[in-house]
PDB file of C-alpha atoms and ligand atoms in Angstrom:
ATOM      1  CA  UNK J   3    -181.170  30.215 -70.257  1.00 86.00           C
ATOM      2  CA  UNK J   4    -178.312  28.185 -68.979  1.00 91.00           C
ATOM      3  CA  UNK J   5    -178.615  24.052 -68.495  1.00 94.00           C
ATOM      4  CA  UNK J   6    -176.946  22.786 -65.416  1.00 95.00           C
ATOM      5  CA  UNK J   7    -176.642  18.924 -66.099  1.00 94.00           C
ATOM      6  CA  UNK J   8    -176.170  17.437 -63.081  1.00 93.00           C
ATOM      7  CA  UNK J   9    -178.212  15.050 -59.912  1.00 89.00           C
ATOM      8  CA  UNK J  10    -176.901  17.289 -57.372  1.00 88.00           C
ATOM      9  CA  UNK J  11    -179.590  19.852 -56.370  1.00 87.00           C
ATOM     10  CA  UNK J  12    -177.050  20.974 -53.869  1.00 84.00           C
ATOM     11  CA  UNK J  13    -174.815  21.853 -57.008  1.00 88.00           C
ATOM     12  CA  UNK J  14    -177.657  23.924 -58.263  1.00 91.00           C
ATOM     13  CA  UNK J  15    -178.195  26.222 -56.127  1.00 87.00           C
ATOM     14  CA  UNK J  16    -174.567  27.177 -54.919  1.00 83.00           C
ATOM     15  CA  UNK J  17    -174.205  28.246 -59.521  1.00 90.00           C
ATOM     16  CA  UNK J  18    -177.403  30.540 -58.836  1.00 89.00           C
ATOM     17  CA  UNK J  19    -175.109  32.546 -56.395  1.00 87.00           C
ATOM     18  CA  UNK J  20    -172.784  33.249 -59.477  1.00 90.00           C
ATOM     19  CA  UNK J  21    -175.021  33.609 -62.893  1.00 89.00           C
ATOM     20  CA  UNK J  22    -177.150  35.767 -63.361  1.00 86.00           C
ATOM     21  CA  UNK J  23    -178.742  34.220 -66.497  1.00 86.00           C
ATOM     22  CA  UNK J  24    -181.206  31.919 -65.381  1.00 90.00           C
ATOM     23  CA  UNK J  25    -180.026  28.432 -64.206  1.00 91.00           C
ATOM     24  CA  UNK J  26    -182.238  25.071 -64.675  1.00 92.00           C
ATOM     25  CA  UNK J  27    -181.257  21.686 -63.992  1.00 93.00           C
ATOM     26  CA  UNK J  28    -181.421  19.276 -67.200  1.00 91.00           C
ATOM     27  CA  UNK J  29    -181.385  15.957 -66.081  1.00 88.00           C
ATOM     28  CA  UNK J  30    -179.541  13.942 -69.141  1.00 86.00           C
ATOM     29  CA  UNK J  31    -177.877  10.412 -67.736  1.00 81.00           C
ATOM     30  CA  UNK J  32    -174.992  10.148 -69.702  1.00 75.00           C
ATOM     31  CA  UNK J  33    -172.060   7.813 -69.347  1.00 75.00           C
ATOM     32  CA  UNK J  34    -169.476   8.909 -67.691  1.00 75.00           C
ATOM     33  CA  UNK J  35    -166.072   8.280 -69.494  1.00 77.00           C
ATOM     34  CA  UNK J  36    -163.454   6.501 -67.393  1.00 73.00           C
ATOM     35  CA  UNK J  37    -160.421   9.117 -66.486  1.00 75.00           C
ATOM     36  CA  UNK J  38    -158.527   9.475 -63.313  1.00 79.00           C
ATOM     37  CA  UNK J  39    -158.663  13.484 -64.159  1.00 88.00           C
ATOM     38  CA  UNK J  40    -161.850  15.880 -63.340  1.00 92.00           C
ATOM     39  CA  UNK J  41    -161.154  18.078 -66.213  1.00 92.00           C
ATOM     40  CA  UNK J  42    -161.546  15.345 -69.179  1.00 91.00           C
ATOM     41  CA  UNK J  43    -164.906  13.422 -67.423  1.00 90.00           C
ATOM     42  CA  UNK J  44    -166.884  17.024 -67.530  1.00 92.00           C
ATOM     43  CA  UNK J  45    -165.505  18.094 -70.930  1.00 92.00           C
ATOM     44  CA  UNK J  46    -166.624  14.803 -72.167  1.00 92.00           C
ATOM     45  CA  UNK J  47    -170.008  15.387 -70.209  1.00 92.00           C
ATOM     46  CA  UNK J  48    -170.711  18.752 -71.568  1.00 94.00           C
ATOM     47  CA  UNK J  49    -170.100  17.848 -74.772  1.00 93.00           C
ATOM     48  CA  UNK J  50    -172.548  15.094 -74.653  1.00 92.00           C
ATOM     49  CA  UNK J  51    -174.950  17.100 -73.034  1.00 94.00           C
ATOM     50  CA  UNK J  52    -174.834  19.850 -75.770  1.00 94.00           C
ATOM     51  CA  UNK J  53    -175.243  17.100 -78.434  1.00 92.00           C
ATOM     52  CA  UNK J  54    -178.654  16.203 -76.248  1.00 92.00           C
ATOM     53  CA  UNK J  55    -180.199  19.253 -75.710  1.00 92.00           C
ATOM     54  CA  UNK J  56    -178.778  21.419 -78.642  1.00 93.00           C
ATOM     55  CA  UNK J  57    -178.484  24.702 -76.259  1.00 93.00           C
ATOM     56  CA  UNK J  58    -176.152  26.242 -73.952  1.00 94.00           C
ATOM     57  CA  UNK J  59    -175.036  23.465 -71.241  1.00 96.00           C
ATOM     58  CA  UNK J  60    -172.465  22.945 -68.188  1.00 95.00           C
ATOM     59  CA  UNK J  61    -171.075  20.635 -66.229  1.00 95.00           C
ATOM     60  CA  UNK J  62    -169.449  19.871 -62.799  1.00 94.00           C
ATOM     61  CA  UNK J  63    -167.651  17.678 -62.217  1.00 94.00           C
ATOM     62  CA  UNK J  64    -165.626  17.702 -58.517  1.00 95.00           C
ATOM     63  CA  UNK J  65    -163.866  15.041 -55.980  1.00 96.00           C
ATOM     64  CA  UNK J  66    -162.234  14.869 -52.840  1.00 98.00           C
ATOM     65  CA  UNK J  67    -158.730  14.677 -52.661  1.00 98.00           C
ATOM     66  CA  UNK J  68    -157.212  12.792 -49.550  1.00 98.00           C
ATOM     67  CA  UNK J  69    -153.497  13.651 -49.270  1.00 98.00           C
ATOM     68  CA  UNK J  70    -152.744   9.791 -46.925  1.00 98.00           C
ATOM     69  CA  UNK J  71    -154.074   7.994 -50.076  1.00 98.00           C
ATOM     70  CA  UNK J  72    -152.086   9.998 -52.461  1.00 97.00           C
ATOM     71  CA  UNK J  73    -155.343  11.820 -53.913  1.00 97.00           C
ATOM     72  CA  UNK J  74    -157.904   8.836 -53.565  1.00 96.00           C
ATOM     73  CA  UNK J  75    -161.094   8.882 -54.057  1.00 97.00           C
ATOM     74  CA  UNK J  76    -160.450  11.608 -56.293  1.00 95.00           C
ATOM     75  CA  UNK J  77    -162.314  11.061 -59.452  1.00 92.00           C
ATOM     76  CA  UNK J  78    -164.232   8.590 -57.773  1.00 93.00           C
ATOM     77  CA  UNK J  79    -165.613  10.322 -55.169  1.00 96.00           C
ATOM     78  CA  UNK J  80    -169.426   9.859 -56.082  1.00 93.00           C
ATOM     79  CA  UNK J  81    -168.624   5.646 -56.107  1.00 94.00           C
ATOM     80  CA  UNK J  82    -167.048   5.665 -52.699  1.00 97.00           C
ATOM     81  CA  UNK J  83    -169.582   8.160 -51.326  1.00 97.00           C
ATOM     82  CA  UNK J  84    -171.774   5.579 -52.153  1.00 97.00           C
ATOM     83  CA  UNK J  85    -170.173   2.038 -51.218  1.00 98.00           C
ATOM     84  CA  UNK J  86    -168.038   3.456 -48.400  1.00 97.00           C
ATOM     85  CA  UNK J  87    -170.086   6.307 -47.198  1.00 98.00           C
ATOM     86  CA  UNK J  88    -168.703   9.803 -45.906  1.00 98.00           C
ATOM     87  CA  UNK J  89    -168.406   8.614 -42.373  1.00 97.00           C
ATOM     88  CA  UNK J  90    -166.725   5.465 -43.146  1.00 98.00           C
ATOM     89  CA  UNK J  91    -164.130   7.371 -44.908  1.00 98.00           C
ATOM     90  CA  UNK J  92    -163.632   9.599 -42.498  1.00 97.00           C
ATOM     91  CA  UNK J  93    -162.992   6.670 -40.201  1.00 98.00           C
ATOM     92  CA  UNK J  94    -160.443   5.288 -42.327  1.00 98.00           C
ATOM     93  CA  UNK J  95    -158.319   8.215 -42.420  1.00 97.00           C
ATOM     94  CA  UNK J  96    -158.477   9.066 -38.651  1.00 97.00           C
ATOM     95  CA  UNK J  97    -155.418   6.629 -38.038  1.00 97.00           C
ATOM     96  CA  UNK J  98    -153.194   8.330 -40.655  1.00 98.00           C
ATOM     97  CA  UNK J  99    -150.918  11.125 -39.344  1.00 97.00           C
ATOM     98  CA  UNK J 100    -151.665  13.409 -42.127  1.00 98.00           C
ATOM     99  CA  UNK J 101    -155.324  14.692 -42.323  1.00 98.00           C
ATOM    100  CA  UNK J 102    -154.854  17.120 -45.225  1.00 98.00           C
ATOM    101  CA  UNK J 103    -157.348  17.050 -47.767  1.00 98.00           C
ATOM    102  CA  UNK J 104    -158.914  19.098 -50.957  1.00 98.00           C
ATOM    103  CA  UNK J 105    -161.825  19.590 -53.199  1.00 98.00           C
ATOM    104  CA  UNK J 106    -161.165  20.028 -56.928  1.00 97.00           C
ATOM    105  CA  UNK J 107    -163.857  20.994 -58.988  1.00 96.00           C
ATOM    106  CA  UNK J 108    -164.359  21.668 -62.621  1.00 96.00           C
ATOM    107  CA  UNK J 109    -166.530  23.331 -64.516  1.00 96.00           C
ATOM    108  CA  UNK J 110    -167.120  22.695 -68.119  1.00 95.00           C
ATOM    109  CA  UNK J 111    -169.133  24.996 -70.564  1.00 95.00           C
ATOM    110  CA  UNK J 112    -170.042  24.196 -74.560  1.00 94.00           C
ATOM    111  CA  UNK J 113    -172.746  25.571 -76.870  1.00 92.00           C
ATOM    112  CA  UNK J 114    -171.014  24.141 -79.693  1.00 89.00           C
ATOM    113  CA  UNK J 115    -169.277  27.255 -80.818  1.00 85.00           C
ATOM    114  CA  UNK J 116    -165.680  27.925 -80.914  1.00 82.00           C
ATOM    115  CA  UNK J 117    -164.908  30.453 -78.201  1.00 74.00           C
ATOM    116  CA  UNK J 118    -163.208  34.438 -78.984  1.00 58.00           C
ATOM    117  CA  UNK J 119    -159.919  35.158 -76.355  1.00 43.00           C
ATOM    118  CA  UNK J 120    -160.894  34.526 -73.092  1.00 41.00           C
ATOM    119  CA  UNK J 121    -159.249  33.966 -69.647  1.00 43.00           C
ATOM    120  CA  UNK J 122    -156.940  30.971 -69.261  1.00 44.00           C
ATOM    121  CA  UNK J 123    -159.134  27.912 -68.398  1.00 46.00           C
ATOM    122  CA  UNK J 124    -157.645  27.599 -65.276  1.00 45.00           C
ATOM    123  CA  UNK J 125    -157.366  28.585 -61.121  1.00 42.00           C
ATOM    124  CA  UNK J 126    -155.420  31.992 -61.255  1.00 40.00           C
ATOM    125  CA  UNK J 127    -154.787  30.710 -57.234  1.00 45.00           C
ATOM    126  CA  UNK J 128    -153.141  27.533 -58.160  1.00 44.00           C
ATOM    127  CA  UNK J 129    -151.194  28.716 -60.861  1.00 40.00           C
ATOM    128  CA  UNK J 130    -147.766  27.474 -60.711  1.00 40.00           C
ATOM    129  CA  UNK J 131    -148.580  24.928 -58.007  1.00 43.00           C
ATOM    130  CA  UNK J 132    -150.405  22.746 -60.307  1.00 43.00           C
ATOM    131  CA  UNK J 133    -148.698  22.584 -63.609  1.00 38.00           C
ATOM    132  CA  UNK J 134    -150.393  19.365 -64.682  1.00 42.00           C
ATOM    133  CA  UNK J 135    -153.828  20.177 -63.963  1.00 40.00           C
ATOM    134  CA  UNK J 136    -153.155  23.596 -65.688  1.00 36.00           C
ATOM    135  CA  UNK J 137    -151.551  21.537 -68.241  1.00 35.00           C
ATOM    136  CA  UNK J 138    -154.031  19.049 -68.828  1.00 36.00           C
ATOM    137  CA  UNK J 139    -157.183  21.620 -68.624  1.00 37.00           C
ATOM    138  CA  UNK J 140    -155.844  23.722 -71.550  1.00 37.00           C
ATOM    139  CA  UNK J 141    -154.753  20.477 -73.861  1.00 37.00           C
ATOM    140  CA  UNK J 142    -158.185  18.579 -73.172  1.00 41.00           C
ATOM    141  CA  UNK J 143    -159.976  21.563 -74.619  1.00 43.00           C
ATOM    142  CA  UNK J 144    -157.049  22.525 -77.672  1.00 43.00           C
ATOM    143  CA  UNK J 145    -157.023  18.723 -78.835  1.00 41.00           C
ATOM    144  CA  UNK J 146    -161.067  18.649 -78.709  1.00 46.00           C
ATOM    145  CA  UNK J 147    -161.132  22.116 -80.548  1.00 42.00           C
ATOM    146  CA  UNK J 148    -158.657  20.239 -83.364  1.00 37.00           C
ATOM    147  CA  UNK J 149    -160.218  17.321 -83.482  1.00 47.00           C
ATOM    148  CA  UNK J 150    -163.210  19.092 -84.699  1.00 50.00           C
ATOM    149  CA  UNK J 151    -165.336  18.106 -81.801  1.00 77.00           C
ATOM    150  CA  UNK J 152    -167.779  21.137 -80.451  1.00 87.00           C
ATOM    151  CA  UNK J 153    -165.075  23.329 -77.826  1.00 91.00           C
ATOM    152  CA  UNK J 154    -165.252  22.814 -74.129  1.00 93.00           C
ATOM    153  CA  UNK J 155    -164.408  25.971 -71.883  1.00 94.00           C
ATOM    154  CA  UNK J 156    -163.024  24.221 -68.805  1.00 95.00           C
ATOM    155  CA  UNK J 157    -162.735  26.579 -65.395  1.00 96.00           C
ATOM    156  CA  UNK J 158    -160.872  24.757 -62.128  1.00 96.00           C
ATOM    157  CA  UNK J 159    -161.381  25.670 -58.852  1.00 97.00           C
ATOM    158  CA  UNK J 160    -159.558  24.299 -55.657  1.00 96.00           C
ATOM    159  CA  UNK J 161    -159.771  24.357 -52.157  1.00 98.00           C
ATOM    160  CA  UNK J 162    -157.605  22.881 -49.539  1.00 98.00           C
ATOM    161  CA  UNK J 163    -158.949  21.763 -45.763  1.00 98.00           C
ATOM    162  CA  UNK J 164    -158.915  18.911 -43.393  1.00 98.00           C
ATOM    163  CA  UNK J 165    -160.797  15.849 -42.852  1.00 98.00           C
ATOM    164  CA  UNK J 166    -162.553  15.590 -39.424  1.00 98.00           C
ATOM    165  CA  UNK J 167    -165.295  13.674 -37.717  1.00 98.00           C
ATOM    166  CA  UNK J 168    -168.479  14.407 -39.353  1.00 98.00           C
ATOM    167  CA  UNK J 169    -169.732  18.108 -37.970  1.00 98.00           C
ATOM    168  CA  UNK J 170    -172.956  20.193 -39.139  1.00 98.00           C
ATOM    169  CA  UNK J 171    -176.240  19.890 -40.945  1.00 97.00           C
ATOM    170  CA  UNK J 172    -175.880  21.717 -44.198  1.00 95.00           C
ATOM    171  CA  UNK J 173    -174.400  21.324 -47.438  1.00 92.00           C
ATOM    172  CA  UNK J 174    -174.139  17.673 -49.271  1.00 93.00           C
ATOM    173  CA  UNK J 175    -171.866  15.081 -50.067  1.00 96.00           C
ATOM    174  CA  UNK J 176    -168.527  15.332 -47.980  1.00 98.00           C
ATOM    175  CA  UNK J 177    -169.361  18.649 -46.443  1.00 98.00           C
ATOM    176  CA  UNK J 178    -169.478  17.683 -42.710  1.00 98.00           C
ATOM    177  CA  UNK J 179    -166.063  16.200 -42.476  1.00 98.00           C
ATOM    178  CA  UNK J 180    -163.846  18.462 -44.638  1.00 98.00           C
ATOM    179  CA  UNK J 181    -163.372  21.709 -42.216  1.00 98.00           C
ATOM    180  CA  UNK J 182    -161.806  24.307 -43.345  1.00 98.00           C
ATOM    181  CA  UNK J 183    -160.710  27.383 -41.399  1.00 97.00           C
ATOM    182  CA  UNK J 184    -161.968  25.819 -38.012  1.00 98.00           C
ATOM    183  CA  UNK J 185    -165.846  25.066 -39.282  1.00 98.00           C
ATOM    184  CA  UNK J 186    -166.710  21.930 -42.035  1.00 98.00           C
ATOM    185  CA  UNK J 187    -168.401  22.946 -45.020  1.00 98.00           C
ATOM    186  CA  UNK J 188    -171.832  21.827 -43.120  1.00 98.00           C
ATOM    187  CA  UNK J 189    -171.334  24.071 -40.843  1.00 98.00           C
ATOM    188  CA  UNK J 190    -171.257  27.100 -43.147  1.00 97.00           C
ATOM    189  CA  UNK J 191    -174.051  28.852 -45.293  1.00 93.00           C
ATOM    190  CA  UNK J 192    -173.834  28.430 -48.808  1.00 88.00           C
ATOM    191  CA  UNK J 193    -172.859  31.642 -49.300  1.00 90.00           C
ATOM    192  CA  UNK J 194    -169.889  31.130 -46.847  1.00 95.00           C
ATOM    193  CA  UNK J 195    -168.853  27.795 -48.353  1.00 94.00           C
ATOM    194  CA  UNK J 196    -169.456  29.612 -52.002  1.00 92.00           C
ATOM    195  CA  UNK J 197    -166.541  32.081 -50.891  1.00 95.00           C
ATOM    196  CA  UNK J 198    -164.354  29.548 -50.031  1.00 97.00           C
ATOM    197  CA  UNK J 199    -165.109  26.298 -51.917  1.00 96.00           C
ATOM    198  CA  UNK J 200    -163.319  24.563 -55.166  1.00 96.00           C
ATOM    199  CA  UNK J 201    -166.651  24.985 -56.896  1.00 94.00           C
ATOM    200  CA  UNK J 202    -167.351  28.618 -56.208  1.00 95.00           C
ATOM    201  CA  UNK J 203    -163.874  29.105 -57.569  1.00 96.00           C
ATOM    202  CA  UNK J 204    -164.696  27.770 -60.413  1.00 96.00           C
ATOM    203  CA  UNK J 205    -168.297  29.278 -60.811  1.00 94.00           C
ATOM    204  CA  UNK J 206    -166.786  32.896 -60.079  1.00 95.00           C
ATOM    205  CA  UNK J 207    -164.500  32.614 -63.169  1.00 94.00           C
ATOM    206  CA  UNK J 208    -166.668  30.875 -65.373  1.00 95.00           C
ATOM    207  CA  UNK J 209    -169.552  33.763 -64.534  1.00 93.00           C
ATOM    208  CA  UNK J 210    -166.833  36.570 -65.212  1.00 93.00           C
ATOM    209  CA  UNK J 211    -166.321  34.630 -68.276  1.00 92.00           C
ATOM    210  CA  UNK J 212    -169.597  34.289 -69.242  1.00 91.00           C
ATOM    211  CA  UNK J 213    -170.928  37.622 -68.419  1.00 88.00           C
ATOM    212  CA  UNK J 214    -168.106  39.069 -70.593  1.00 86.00           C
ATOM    213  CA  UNK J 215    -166.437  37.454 -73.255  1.00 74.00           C
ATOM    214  CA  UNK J 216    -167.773  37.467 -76.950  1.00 64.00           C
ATOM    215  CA  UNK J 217    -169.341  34.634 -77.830  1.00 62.00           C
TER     216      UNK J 217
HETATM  217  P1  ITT I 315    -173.543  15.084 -60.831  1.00 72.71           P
HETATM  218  O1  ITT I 315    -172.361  14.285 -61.333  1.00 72.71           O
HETATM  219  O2  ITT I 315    -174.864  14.578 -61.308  1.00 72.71           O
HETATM  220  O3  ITT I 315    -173.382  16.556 -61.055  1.00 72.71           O
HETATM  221  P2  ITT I 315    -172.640  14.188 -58.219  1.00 72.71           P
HETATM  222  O4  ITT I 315    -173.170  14.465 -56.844  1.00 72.71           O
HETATM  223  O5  ITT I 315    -172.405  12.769 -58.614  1.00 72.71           O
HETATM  224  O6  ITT I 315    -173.612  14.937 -59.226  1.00 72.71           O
HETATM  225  P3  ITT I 315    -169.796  14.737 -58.669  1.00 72.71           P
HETATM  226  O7  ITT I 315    -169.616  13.527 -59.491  1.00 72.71           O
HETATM  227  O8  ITT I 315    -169.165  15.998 -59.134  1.00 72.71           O
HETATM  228  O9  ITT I 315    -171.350  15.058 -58.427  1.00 72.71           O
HETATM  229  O10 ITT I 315    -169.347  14.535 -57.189  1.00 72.71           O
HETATM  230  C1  ITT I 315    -168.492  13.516 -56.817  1.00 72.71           C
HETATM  231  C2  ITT I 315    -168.689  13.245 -55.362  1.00 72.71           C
HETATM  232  O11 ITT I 315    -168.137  14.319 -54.616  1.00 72.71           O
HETATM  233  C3  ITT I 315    -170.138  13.080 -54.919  1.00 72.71           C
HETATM  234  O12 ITT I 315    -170.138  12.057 -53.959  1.00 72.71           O
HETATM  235  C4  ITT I 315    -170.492  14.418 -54.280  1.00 72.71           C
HETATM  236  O13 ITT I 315    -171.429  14.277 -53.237  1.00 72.71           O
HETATM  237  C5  ITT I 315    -169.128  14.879 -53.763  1.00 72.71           C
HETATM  238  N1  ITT I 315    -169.016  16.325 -53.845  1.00 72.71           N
HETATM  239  C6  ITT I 315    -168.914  17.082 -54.974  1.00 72.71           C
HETATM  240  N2  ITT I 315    -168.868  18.378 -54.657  1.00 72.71           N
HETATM  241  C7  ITT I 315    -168.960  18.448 -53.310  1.00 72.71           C
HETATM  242  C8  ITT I 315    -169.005  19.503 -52.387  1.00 72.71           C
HETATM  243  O14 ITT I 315    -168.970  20.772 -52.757  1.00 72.71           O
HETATM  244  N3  ITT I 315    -169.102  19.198 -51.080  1.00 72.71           N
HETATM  245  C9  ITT I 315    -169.155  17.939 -50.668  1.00 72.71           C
HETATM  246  N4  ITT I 315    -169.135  16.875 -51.466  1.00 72.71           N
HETATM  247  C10 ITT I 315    -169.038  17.131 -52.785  1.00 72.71           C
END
């Protein structure tokens, strides 16, 4: 059995698309460290989390990436979803020129063993494109693998839209204003925003992972 540690129901069921180990939610409120990178909050979290329950546990940890304030909120999209509120944000960007936007999501896996050759801990689709995140993901988990700390496999996932007035019923969090490929994310099925999204990116490698490598 796998631990999901998370709130975010919505989180749960788009990893049940991907695993086919069974998935529960463990619901462990642990502090969050302070970083302005995605990859070094859910390492930190997973590792925590492992220390609590003592079996298999991951994390995810995602944000939304708003190119007119140079990446804000980012890391602290949960905090401005709840102060500002997705609608207000939206608002705020409509008088910008640029609309681009993206969702970044990590993934972070530990069950306090070190981990046999496995698949870079990175998006093969961003590769090249995002030498610091790429750079950053693989450090965070070599420095807490030499510190002696219990390994964190870290998988990335990305996806790149636009932010629109707030459209559709499904999803969570900043779904109905990030559209990509004409329809938001609330307008699409889970499975259809699973194809597509940062996190089922991210879920896709870390199942192929999972499912294969010799742990
Ligand atoms: P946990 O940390 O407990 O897993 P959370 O909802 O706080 O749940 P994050 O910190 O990863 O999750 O999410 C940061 C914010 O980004 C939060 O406001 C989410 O609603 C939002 N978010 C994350 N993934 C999203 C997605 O796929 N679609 C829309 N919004 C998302």
């Amino acid at each position: 059995m796998l631990r999901f540690v998370t709130t975010n129901a919505g989180k749960v069921r788009e990893a049940r698309e991907y695993l086919d180990e069974e998935v529960t939610r463990l619901d462990f409120d642990y502090r969050e460290v302070q970083a302005d990178d995605l990859a070094t909050v859910a390492a930190d979290g997973a590792r925590k989390a492992y220390e609590h329950a003592g079996e298999p546990v991951f994390v995810d940890d995602a944000g939304l990436f708003v190119d007119a304030f140079d990446g804000f909120p980012g890391p602290y999209s949960s905090y401005v979803e709840d102060t500002v509120g997705v609608e207000r944000l939206w608002r705020l960007t409509e008088p910008e020129d640029d609309h681009g936007a993206a969702f970044r999501g990590v993934v972070a896996y530990c069950d306090g063993e070190e981990f046999a050759a496995s698949p870079e801990p990175v998006d093969r689709d961003r590769r090249g494109q995002d030498q610091d995140a790429d750079t950053r993901a693989t450090a965070t988990t070599d420095d807490q693998v030499a510190d002696g700390d219990h390994p964190v496999k870290i998988f990335e996932g990305y996806v790149p839209g636009t932010i629109v007035p707030p459209r559709g019923e499904g999803g969570f969090g900043y779904d109905p204003i990030f559209e990509y490929d004409g329809r938001t994310f609330a307008e699409m099925s889970p499975e259809e925003k699973n194809a597509v999204s940062h996190r089922g990116k991210a879920l896709a490698e870390f199942a192929e992972w999972y499912e294969n490598a010799d742990r």
